[in-house]
XYZ file of C-alpha atoms in Angstrom:
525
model
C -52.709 7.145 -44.342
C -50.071 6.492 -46.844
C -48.228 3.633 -47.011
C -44.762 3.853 -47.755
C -42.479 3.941 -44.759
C -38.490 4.576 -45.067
C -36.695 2.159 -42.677
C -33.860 0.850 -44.331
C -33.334 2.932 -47.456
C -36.438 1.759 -49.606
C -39.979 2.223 -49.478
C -41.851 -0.607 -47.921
C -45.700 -0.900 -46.922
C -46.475 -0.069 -43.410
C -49.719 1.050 -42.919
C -49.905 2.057 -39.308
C -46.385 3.239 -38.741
C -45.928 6.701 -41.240
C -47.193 9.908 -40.379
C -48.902 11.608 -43.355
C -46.429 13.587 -45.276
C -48.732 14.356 -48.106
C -48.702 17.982 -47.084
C -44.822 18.473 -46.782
C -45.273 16.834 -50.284
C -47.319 19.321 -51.343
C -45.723 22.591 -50.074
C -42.153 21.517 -51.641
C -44.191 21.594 -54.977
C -45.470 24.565 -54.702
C -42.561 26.449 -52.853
C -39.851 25.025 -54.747
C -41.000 22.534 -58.044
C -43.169 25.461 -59.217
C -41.210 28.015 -58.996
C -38.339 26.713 -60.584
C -36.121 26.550 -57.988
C -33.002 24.188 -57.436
C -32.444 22.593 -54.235
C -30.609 20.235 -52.059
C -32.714 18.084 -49.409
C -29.773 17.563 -46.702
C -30.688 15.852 -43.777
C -29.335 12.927 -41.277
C -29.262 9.059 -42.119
C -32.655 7.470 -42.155
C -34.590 11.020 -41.781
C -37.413 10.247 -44.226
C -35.174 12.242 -47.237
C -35.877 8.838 -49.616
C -39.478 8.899 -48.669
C -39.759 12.384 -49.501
C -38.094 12.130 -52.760
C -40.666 8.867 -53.737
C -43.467 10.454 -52.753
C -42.324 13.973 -54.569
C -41.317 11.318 -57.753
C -45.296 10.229 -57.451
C -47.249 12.917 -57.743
C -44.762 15.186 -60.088
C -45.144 12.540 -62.540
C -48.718 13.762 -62.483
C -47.709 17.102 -64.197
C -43.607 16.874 -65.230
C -40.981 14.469 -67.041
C -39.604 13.049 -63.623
C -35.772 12.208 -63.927
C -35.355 10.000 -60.800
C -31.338 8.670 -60.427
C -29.206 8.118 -57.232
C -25.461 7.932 -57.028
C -25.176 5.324 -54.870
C -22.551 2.906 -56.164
C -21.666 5.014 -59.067
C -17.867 5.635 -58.555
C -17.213 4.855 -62.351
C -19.375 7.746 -63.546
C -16.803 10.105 -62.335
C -13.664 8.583 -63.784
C -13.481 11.122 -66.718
C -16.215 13.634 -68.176
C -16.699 11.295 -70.890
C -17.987 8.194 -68.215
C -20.054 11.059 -66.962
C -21.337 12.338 -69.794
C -22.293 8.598 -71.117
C -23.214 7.355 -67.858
C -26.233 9.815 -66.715
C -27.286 9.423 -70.776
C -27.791 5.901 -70.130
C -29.674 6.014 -66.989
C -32.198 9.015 -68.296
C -32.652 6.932 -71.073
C -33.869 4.503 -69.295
C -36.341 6.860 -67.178
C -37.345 8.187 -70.513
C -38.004 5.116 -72.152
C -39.703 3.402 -68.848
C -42.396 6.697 -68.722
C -42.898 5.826 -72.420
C -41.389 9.116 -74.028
C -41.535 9.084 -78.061
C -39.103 6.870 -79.817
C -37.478 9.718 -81.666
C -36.872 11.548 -78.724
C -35.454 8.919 -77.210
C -33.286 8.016 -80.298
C -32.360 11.407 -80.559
C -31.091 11.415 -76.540
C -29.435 8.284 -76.741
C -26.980 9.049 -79.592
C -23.444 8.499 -79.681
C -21.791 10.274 -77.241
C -19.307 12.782 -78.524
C -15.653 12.054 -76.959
C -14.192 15.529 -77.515
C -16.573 17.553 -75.923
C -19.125 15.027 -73.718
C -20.125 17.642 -70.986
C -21.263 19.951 -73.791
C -23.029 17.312 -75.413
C -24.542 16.355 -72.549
C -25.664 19.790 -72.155
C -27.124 20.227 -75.377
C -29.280 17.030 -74.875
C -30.585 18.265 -71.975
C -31.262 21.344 -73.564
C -32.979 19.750 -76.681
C -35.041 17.489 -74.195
C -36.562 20.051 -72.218
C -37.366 21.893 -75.619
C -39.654 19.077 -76.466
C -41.651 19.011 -73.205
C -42.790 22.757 -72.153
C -44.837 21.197 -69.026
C -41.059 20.921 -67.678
C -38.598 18.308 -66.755
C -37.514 17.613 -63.429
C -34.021 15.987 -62.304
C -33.726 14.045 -58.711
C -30.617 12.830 -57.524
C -30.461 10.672 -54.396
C -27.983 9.846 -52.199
C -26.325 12.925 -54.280
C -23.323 13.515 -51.518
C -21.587 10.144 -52.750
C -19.541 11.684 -54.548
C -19.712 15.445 -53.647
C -15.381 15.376 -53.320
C -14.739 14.706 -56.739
C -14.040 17.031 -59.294
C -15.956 15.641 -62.241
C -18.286 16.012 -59.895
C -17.914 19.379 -59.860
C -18.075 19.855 -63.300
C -21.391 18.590 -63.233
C -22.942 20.833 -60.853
C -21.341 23.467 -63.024
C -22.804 22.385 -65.719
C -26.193 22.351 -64.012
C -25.319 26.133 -62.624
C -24.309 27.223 -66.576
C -27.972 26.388 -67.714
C -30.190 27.481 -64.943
C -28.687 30.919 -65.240
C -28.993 30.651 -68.857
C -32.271 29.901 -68.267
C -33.300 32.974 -66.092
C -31.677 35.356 -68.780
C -33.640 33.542 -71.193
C -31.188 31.901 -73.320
C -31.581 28.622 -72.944
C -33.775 25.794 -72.012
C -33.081 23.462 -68.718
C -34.489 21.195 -66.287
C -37.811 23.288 -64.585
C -36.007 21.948 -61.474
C -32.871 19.777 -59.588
C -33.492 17.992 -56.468
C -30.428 16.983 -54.523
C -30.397 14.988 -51.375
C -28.101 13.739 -48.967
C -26.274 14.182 -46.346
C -24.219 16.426 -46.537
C -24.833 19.944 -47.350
C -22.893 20.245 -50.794
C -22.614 23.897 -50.461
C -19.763 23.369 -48.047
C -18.066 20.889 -50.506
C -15.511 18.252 -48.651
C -17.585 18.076 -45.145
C -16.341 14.616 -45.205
C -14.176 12.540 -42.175
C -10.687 14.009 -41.913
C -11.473 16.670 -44.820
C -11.772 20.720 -44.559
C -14.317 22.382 -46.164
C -14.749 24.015 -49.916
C -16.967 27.060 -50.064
C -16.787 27.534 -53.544
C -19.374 25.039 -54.337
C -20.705 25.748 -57.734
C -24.603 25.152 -56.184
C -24.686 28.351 -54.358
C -27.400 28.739 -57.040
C -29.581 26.659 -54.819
C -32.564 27.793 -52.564
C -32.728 27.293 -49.053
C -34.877 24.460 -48.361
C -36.649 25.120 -44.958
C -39.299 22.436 -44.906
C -39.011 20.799 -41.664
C -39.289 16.712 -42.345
C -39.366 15.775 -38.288
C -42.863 14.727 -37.120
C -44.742 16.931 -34.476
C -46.919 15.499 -31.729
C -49.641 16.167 -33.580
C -48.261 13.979 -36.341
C -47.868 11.616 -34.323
C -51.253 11.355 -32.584
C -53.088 11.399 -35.809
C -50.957 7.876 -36.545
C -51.788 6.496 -33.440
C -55.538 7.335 -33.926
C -55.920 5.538 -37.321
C -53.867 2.470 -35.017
C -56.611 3.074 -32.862
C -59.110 3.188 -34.910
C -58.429 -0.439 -36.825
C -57.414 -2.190 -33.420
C -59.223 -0.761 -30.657
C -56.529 -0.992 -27.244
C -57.913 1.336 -25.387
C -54.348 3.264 -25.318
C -54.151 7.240 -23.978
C -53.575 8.575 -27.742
C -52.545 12.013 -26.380
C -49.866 10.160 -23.605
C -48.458 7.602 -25.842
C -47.672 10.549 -28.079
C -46.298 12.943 -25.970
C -44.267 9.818 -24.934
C -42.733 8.971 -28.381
C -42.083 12.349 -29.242
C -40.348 13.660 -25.687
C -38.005 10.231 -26.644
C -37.374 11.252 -30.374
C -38.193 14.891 -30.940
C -39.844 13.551 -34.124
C -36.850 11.786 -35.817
C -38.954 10.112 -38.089
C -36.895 6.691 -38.357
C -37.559 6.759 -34.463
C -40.904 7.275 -34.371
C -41.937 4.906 -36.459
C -39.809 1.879 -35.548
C -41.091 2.557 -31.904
C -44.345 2.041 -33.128
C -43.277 -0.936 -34.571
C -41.686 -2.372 -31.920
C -44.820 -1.307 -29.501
C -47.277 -3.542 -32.223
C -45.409 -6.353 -33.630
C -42.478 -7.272 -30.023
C -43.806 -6.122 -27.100
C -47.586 -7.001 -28.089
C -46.975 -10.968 -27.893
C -44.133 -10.982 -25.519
C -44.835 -12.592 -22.218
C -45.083 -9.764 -19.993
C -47.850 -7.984 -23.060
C -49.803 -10.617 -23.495
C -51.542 -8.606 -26.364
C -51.891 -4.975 -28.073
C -53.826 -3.679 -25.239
C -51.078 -4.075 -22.623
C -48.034 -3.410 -25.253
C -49.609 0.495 -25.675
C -49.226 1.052 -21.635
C -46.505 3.170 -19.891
C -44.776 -0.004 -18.994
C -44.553 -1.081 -22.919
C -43.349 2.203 -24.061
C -40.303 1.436 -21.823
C -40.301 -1.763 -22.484
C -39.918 -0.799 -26.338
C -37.562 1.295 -25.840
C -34.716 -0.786 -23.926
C -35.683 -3.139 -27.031
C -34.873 -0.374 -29.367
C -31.656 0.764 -27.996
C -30.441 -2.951 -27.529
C -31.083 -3.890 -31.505
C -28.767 -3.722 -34.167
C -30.069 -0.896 -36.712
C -28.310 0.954 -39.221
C -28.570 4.704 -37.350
C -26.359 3.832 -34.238
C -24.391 1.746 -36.490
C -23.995 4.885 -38.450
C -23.385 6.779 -35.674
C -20.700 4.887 -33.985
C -18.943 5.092 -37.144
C -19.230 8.924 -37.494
C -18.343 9.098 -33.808
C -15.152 6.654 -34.937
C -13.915 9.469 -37.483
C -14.350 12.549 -35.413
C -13.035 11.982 -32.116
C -13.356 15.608 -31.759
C -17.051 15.674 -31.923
C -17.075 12.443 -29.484
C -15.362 14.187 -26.878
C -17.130 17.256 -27.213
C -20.840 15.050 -26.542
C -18.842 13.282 -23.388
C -18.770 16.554 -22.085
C -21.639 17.476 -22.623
C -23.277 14.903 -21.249
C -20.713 13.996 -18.077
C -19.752 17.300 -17.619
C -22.197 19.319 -18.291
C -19.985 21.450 -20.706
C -21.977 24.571 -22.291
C -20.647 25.090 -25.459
C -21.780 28.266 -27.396
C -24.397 27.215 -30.431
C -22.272 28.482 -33.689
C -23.280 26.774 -36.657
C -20.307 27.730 -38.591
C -18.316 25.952 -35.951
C -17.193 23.255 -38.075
C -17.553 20.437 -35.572
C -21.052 22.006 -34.463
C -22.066 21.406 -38.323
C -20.783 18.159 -38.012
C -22.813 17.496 -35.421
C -25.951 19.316 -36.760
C -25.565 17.539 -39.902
C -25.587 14.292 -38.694
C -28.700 14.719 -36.738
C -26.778 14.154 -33.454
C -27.137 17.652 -31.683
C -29.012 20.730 -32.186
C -29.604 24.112 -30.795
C -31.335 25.071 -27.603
C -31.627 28.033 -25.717
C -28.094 29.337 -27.479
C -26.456 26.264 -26.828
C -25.324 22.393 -28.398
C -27.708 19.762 -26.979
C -27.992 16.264 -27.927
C -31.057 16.289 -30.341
C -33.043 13.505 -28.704
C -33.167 11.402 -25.939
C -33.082 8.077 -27.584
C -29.565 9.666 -29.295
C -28.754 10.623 -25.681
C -28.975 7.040 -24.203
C -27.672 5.393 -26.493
C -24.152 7.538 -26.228
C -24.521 7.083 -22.414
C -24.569 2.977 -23.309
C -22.286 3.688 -25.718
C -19.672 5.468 -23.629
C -20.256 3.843 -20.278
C -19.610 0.105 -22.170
C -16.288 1.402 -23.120
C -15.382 2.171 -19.748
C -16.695 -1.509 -18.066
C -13.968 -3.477 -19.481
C -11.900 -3.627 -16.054
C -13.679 -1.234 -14.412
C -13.888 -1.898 -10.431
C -17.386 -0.609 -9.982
C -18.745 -2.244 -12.960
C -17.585 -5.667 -11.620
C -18.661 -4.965 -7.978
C -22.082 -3.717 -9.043
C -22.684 -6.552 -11.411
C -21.763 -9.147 -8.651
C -23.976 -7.197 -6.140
C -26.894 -7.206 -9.016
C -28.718 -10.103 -6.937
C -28.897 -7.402 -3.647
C -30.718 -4.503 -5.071
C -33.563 -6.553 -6.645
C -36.034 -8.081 -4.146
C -38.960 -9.451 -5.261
C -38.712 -7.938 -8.892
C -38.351 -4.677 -7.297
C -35.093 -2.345 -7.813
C -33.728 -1.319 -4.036
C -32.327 2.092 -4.924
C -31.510 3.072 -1.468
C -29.582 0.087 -1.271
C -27.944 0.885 -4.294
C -27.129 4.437 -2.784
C -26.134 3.474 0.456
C -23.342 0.670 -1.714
C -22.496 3.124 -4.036
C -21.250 5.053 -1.110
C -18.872 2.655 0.426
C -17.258 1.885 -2.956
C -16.741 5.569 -3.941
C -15.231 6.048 -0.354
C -12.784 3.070 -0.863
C -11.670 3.769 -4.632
C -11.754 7.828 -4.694
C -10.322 8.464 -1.451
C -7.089 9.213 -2.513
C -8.224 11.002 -6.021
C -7.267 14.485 -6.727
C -10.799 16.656 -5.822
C -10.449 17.714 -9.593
C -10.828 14.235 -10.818
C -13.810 13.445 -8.283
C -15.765 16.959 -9.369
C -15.587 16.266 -13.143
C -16.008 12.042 -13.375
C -18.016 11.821 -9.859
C -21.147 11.432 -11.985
C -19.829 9.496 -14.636
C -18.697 6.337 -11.716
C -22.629 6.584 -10.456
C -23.873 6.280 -13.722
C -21.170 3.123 -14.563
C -22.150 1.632 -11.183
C -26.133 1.859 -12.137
C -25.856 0.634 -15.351
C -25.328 -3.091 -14.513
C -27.727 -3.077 -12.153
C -31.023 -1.437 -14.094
C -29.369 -3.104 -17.273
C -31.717 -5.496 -19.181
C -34.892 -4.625 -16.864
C -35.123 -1.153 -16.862
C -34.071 2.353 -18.536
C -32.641 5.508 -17.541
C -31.976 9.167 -18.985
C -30.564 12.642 -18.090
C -32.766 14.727 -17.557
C -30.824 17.558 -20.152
C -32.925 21.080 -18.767
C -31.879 20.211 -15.775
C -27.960 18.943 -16.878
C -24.765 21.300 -16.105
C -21.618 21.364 -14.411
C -23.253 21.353 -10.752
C -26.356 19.267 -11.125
C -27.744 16.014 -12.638
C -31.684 14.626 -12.439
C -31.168 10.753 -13.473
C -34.486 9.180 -14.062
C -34.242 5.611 -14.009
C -37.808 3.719 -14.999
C -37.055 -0.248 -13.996
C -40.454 -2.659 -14.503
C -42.637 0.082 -13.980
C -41.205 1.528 -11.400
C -40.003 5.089 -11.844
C -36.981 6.593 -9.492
C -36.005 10.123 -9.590
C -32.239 10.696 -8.847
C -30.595 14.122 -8.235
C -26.846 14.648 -8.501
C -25.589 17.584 -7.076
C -22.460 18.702 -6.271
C -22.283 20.260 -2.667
C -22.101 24.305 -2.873
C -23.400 25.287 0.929
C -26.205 24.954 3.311
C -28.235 27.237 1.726
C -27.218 25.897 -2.028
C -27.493 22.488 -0.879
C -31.313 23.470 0.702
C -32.670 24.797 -2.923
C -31.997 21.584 -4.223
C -34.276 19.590 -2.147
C -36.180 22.298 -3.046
C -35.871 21.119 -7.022
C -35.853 17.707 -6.117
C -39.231 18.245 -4.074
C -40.886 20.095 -7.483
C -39.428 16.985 -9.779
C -42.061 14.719 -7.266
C -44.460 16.552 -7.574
C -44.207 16.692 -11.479
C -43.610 13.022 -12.301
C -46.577 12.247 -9.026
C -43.542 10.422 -7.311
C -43.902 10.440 -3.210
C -39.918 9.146 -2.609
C -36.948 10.605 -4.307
C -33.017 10.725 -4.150
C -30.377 13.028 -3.523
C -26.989 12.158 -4.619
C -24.452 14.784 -3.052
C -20.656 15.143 -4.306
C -19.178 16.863 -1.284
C -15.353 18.027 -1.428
C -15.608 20.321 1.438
C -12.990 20.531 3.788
C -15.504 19.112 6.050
C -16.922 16.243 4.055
C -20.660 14.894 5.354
C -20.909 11.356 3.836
C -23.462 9.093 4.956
C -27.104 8.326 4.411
C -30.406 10.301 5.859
C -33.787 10.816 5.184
C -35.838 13.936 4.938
C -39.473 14.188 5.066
C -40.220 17.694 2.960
C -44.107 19.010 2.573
C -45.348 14.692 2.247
C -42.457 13.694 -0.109
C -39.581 11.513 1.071
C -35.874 12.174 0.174
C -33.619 9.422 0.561
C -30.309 11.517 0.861
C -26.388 10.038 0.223
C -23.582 12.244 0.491
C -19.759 11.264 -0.664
């Protein structure tokens, strides 16, 4: 297994927490290095783009002149074209000299700069320099999208453009090929906060690259099985997988810091006395409420992006309270916002959140901004003490006092108000209570503007919730029905019905119904 790991922007040793990417490694080699192509490796924050571009860094070195820069911090290279020009001579000179190129080709790079014309000299260098080494040279640029608005900028990729179709008419000599990454796609130049696109981008040279980076279940068992394999805790390799990647879809940032959390803070804590208990159902949730409560540079990221497009905010509080469809159109500019930042993606023709860990989170995220002075956050807080007995959550309690406060409060609401943010005040109330002992997720397949399946997992217990709004007898009937087939999925024998009626004749109250074995504890407002 190898071990570099990307966690905070560097390369670190972590033996048991990176998925083998050797093989992506080699296929972008072959499919892209090879062949000569130019590319851009765009992809969210802290998606394993900086591990790539190591790894791809180590073994071209093998066969090319590897150019490796980033643009982070390096605002006064694009002052003028002659800071350009001099700047990225400087740093390859220093990748030249560090792989120990011949001192008269590096003399000969690192000349005087010429002030009239430095983006032609610069060209000529690089022309000159890939003369002298026929196995090819290769150019990297991380964290590339720094300073995709600027115009020098341009220039640059222009200049880059010039010489690679020079190259294929054969009249000149350039880089074999130009990695790119960052965030965003610098095709669509400007796809910055507050900024409308360019589509004039002077990279349209580039190919597509198509090499998924997200970690499949298989990935992800294979980890666990060299874990296994040095440490022995008896775990369910094939569970504990499907576990991690149902939460992350594979993000690889998330995969491998729940690992992390899973070996080095629940395995010690008091409740996981050691490795053996950690890897257990009741760890993996327990690893995940530590996860979402942490500090980490991805949600701090992404409250930031969600700061500077209030646009794409509201449009995930729908989906996620409402249970908005919206149409998947990737040139929707705010959908390719939201693709782009790794936030949502596409499913079944239309915008989901892309994970579930992304998914609670925004449900912390937006429900926190609604407790400051909210009524039921107060009274459920308060009330915490009630619905736990014994270490054990009381949800039909917490049903039958969720009804009584929506009565009091929503009485006089408009029905259009209740139908749309009926959900959202059940979710606010539940927080407080579950919150620090427990988690709890959407179920999104089963999300729209009529139904809701909370699942709420509190100290290994597991509660299945079903919010429905009321449609009819019969309507009403299928979704015990549903509720009855979520049982018998998760192996649950109890499970609750939460029912929004605005009928003329409203039913509220509690009751119980015994369907085929399974219990449904039932709570209409």
């Amino acid at each position: 297994m190898p071990k570099e790991f990307h966690v905070t922007g560097t390369c670190i040793p972590e033996k048991h927490y990176m998925v083998d990417v050797s093989g992506r490694v080699k296929r972008i080699v072959a499919d892209y290095i090879e062949k000569g192509k130019y590319f851009t490796i765009n992809r969210a924050r802290q998606y394993g783009k900086t591990t790539i571009m190591y790894l791809l860094e180590r073994q071209l070195k093998e066969s090319y002149v590897v150019l490796s820069l980033s643009f982070e911090s390096a605002d006064e290279l694009f002052t003028s074209f002659y800071t350009l020009a001099a700047g990225l001579i400087r740093r390859i000179g220093r990748e030249l000299s560090a792989q120990g190129v011949e001192k008269a080709v590096l003399d000969r790079w690192s000349r005087p700069v010429s002030e009239g014309f430095p983006m032609e000299d610069l060209g000529e260098r690089i022309s000159e320099l890939c003369r002298q080494y026929d196995g090819g040279v290769v150019l990297m640029i991380d964290e590339v999208d720094k300073s995709s608005d600027n115009q020098i900028f341009l220039s640059f990729l222009g200049l880059l453009r010039a010489k690679y179709l020079a190259r294929e008419s054969g009249k000149d000599d350039t880089f074999q090929s130009v990695i790119l990454a960052g965030v965003y796609d610098i095709k669509n130049l400007k796809l910055h906060e507050g900024t409308e696109p360019k589509y004039n981008s002077p990279w349209n040279i580039a190919a597509d690259f198509r090499i998924d980076l997200g970690f499949q279940a298989d990935d992800i068992e294979r980890m666990l099985s060299e874990y296994e394999a040095d440490y022995h805790t008896g775990m369910d390799i094939r569970q504990i997988g499907r576990w991690i990647f149902e939460y992350t879809e594979g993000y690889p940032y998330m995969v491998s810091r729940m690992c992390k959390l899973l070996d080095e803070r629940v395995a010690g804590a008091e409740a996981f006395p050691d490795k053996k208990d950690a890897w257990t159902g009741e760890g993996f949730q327990e690893a995940i409420r530590l996860f979402l409560k942490e500090p980490n540079m991805l949600f701090d990221d992404m409250v930031k992006k969600l700061q500077d497009n209030p646009d794409l905010k509201t449009m995930l509080s729908d989906i996620l309270f409402r249970g908005t469809r919206y149409t998947f159109e990737v040139n929707n500019r705010l959908i390719d916002i939201g693709v782009m930042f790794g936030f949502v993606a596409e499913r079944d023709n239309a915008v989901v959140v892309a994970n579930r860990i992304f998914e609670m989170k925004l449900y912390n995220l937006f429900l926190s901004e609604e407790e400051m002075g909210s009524r039921s956050f107060c009274d459920a807080t308060e009330m915490r003490s009630q619905f736990v007995v014994r270490g054990m959550l009381q949800m039909k309690m917490v049903l039958e006092k969720f009804c009584q406060y929506y009565g009091e409060i929503c009485g006089e609401r408009e029905e259009r108000f209740l139908e749309e943010d009926g959900r959202r005040l059940f979710l606010l109330y539940l927080r407080p209570i579950i919150n620090g002992s427990g988690n709890y997720y959407v179920e999104a397949q089963t999300r729209d503007r009529t139904r809701t399946d909370v699942i709420v997992d509190y100290r290994g217990q597991r509660f299945i919730i079903e919010l429905k709004l009321w449609r009819g007898d019969a309507y009403h009937e299928r979704g015990e029905r549903q509720l009855f087939g979520y049982l018998e999925h998760y192996q649950e024998d109890t499970g609750y019905l939460l029912s929004f009626d605005f009928s003329k004749r409203k039913r509220r109250g509690m009751k119980e119904i015994v369907l085929e074995g399974k219990r449904i504890v039932e709570a209409v407002v």
